[in-house]
Each structure stands twice: as C-alpha cells, then as structure tokens.
mmCIF file of C-alpha atoms in Angstrom:
data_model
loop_
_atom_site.group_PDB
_atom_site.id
_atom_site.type_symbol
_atom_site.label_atom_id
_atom_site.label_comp_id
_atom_site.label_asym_id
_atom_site.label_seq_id
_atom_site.Cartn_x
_atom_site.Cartn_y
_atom_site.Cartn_z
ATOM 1 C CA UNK A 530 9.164 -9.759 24.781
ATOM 2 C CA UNK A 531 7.415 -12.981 23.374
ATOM 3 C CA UNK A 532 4.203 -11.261 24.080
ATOM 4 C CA UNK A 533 5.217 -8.324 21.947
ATOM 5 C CA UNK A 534 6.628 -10.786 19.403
ATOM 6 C CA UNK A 535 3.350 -12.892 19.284
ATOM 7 C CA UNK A 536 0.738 -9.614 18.996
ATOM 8 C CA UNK A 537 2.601 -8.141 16.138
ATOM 9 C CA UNK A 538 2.908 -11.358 14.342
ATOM 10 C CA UNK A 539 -0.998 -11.946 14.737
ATOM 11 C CA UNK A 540 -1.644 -8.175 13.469
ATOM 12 C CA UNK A 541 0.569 -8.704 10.764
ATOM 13 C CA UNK A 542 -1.612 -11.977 9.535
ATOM 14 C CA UNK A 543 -4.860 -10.421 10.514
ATOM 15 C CA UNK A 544 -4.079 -7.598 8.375
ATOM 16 C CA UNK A 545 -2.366 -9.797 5.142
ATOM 17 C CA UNK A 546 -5.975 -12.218 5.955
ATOM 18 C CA UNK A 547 -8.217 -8.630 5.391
ATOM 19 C CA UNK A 548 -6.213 -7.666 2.431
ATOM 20 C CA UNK A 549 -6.318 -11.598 0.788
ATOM 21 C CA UNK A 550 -10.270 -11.584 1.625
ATOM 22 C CA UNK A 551 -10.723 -8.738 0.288
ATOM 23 C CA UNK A 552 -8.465 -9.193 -2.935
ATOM 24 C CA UNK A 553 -10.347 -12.477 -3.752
ATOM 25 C CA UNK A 554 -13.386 -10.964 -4.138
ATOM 26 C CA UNK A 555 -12.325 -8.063 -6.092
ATOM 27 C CA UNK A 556 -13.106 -8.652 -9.979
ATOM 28 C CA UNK A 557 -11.272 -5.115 -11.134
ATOM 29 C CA UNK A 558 -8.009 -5.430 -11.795
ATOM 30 C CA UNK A 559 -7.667 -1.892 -10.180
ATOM 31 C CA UNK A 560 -8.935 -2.881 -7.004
ATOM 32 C CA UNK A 561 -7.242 -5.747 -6.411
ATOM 33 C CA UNK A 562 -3.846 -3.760 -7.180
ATOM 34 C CA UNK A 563 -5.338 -1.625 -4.678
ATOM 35 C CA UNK A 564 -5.506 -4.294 -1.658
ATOM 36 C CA UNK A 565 -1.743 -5.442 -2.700
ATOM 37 C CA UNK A 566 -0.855 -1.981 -2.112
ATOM 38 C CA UNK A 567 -2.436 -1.580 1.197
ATOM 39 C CA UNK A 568 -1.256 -4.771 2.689
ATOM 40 C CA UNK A 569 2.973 -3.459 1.273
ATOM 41 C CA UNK A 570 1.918 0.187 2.796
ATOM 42 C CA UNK A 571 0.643 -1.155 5.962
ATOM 43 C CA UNK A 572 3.395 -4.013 6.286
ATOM 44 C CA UNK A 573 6.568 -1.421 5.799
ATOM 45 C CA UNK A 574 6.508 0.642 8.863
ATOM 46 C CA UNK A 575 5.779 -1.951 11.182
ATOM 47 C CA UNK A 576 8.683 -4.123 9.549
ATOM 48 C CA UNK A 577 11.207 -0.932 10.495
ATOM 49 C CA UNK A 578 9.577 -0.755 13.192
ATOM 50 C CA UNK A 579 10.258 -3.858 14.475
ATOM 51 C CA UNK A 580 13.696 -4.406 12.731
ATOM 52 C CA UNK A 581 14.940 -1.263 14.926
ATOM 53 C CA UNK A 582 13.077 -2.002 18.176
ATOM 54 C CA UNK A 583 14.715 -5.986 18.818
ATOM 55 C CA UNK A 584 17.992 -4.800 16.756
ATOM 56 C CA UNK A 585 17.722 -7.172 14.357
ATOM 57 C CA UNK A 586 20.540 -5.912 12.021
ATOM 58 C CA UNK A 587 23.180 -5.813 15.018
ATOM 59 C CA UNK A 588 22.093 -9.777 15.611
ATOM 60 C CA UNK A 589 22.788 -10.483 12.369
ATOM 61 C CA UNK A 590 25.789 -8.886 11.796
ATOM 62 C CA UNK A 591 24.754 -5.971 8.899
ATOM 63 C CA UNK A 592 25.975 -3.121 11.051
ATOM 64 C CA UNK A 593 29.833 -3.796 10.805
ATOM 65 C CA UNK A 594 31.409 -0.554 9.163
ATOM 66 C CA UNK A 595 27.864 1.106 9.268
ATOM 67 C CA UNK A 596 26.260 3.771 11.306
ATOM 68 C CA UNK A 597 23.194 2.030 12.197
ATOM 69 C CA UNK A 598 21.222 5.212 13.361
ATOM 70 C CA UNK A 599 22.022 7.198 9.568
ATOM 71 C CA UNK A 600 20.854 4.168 7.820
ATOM 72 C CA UNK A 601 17.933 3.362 9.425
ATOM 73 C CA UNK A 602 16.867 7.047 8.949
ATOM 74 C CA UNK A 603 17.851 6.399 5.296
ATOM 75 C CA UNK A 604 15.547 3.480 5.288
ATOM 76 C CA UNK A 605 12.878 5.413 7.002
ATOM 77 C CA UNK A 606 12.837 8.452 4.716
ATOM 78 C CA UNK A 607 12.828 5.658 1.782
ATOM 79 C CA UNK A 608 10.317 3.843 2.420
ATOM 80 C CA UNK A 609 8.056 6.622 3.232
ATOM 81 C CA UNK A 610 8.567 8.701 0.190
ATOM 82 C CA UNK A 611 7.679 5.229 -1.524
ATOM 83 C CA UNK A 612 4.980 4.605 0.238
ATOM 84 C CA UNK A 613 3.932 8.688 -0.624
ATOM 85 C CA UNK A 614 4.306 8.010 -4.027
ATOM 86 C CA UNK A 615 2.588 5.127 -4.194
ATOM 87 C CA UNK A 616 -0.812 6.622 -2.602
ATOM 88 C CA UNK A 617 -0.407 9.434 -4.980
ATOM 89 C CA UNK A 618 -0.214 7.383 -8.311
ATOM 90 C CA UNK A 619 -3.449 5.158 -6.806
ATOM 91 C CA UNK A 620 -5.299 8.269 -6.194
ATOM 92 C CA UNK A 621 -4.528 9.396 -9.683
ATOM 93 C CA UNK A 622 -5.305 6.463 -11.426
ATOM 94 C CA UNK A 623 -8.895 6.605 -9.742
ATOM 95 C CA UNK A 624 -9.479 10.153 -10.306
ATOM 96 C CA UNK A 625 -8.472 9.801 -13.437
ATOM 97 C CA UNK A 626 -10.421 6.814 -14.305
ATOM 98 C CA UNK A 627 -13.577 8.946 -12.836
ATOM 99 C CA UNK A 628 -13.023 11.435 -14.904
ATOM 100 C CA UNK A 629 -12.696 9.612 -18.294
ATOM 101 C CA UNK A 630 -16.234 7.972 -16.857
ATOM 102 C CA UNK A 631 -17.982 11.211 -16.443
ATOM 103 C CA UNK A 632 -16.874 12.285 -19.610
ATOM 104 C CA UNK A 633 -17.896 9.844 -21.985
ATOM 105 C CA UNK A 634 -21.363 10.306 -19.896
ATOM 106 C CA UNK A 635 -21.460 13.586 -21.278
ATOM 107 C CA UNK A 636 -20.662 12.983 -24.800
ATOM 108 C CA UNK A 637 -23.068 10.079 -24.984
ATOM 109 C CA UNK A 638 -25.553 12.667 -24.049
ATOM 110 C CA UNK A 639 -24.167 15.402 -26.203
ATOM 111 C CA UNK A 640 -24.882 13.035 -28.934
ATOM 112 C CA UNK A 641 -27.936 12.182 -28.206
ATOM 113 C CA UNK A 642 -29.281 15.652 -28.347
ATOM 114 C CA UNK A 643 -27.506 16.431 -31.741
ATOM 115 C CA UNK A 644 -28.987 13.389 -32.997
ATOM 116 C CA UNK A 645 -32.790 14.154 -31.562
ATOM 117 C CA UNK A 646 -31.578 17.772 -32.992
#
C-alpha cells in the first residue's frame, strides 16, 4: 500500500513538474492557460481515483448520513462533464483564434491587389 501511495505521489509531481516546465517557458498567455488546464484535467481523475480506492471520505468521517457510492458517481459525472467542457472551450478558443489569423491573411492580401488594382 505505501508502494502504491509513493508511485502515485511521484506521478502526480512528475506530471505538475512537466506542466510548470512547460508553463515557464510559454510567453502566450493562451498557452500557458493551456498547461494550467492540463495539469487540473490530468490531476482530477486520479484524485477520485484515489479518494475512492483508500476510502478516504469514510476515514474522515464525510460519509455519515450519505450514500457514499451515489455521491461519488455524482462526483464522477461532475468532474468529467467539467473536464468535457473545459477541452471544448480550449479547442474553441484555438480554432477560433486560427481562424481570425487566416482571415486577416486574406484581407491583407485582398487589399493589396485592390490597391496594385
């Protein structure tokens, strides 16, 4: 059990190490919003994970007039349409962002053909 304990506490830093790395040599603002969101996507289901595996909440008491199994489905469901939603409105952001690029690409060059017109 302290093996288990000890490998998923050195994945969890070797993962929030990647993500600060990687963050501190980011200079967009987008990007680095982008590595904070990885390393809360990535550090959600292995927190459940591990919160329902070692029955955390029963140690501490949070499970008195609750049934444990609904709620950690709850939690589950939660934290995974968050995590959904999240992706989505990164993915939009950049596709959007590539758009708006292309585009004023294409009216620069729009107007330099009226003007050579």
């Amino acid at each position: 059990m302290v093996i288990n304990i000890l490998t998923t506490i050195i994945i969890l830093g070797m993962i929030a190490v990647f993500c600060y790395i990687n963050y501190r040599k980011c200079k967009d603002d987008l990007e680095k919003s982008l590595y904070i969101l990885l390393f809360f996507v990535s550090m959600v289901p292995i927190v459940i994970y591990y919160l329902d595996r070692y029955d955390v909440p029963t140690y501490l008491g949070w499970n008195i007039n609750v049934d444990s199994q609904n709620w950690l489905s709850f939690l589950a469901n939660y934290s995974a349409g968050i995590i959904s939603a999240v992706i989505s409105a990164v993915v939009l952001v950049i596709v959007t962002i590539l758009q708006i690029k292309k585009n004023n690409e294409d009216n620069i060059e729009r107007d330099k053909e009226n003007l050579r017109v």
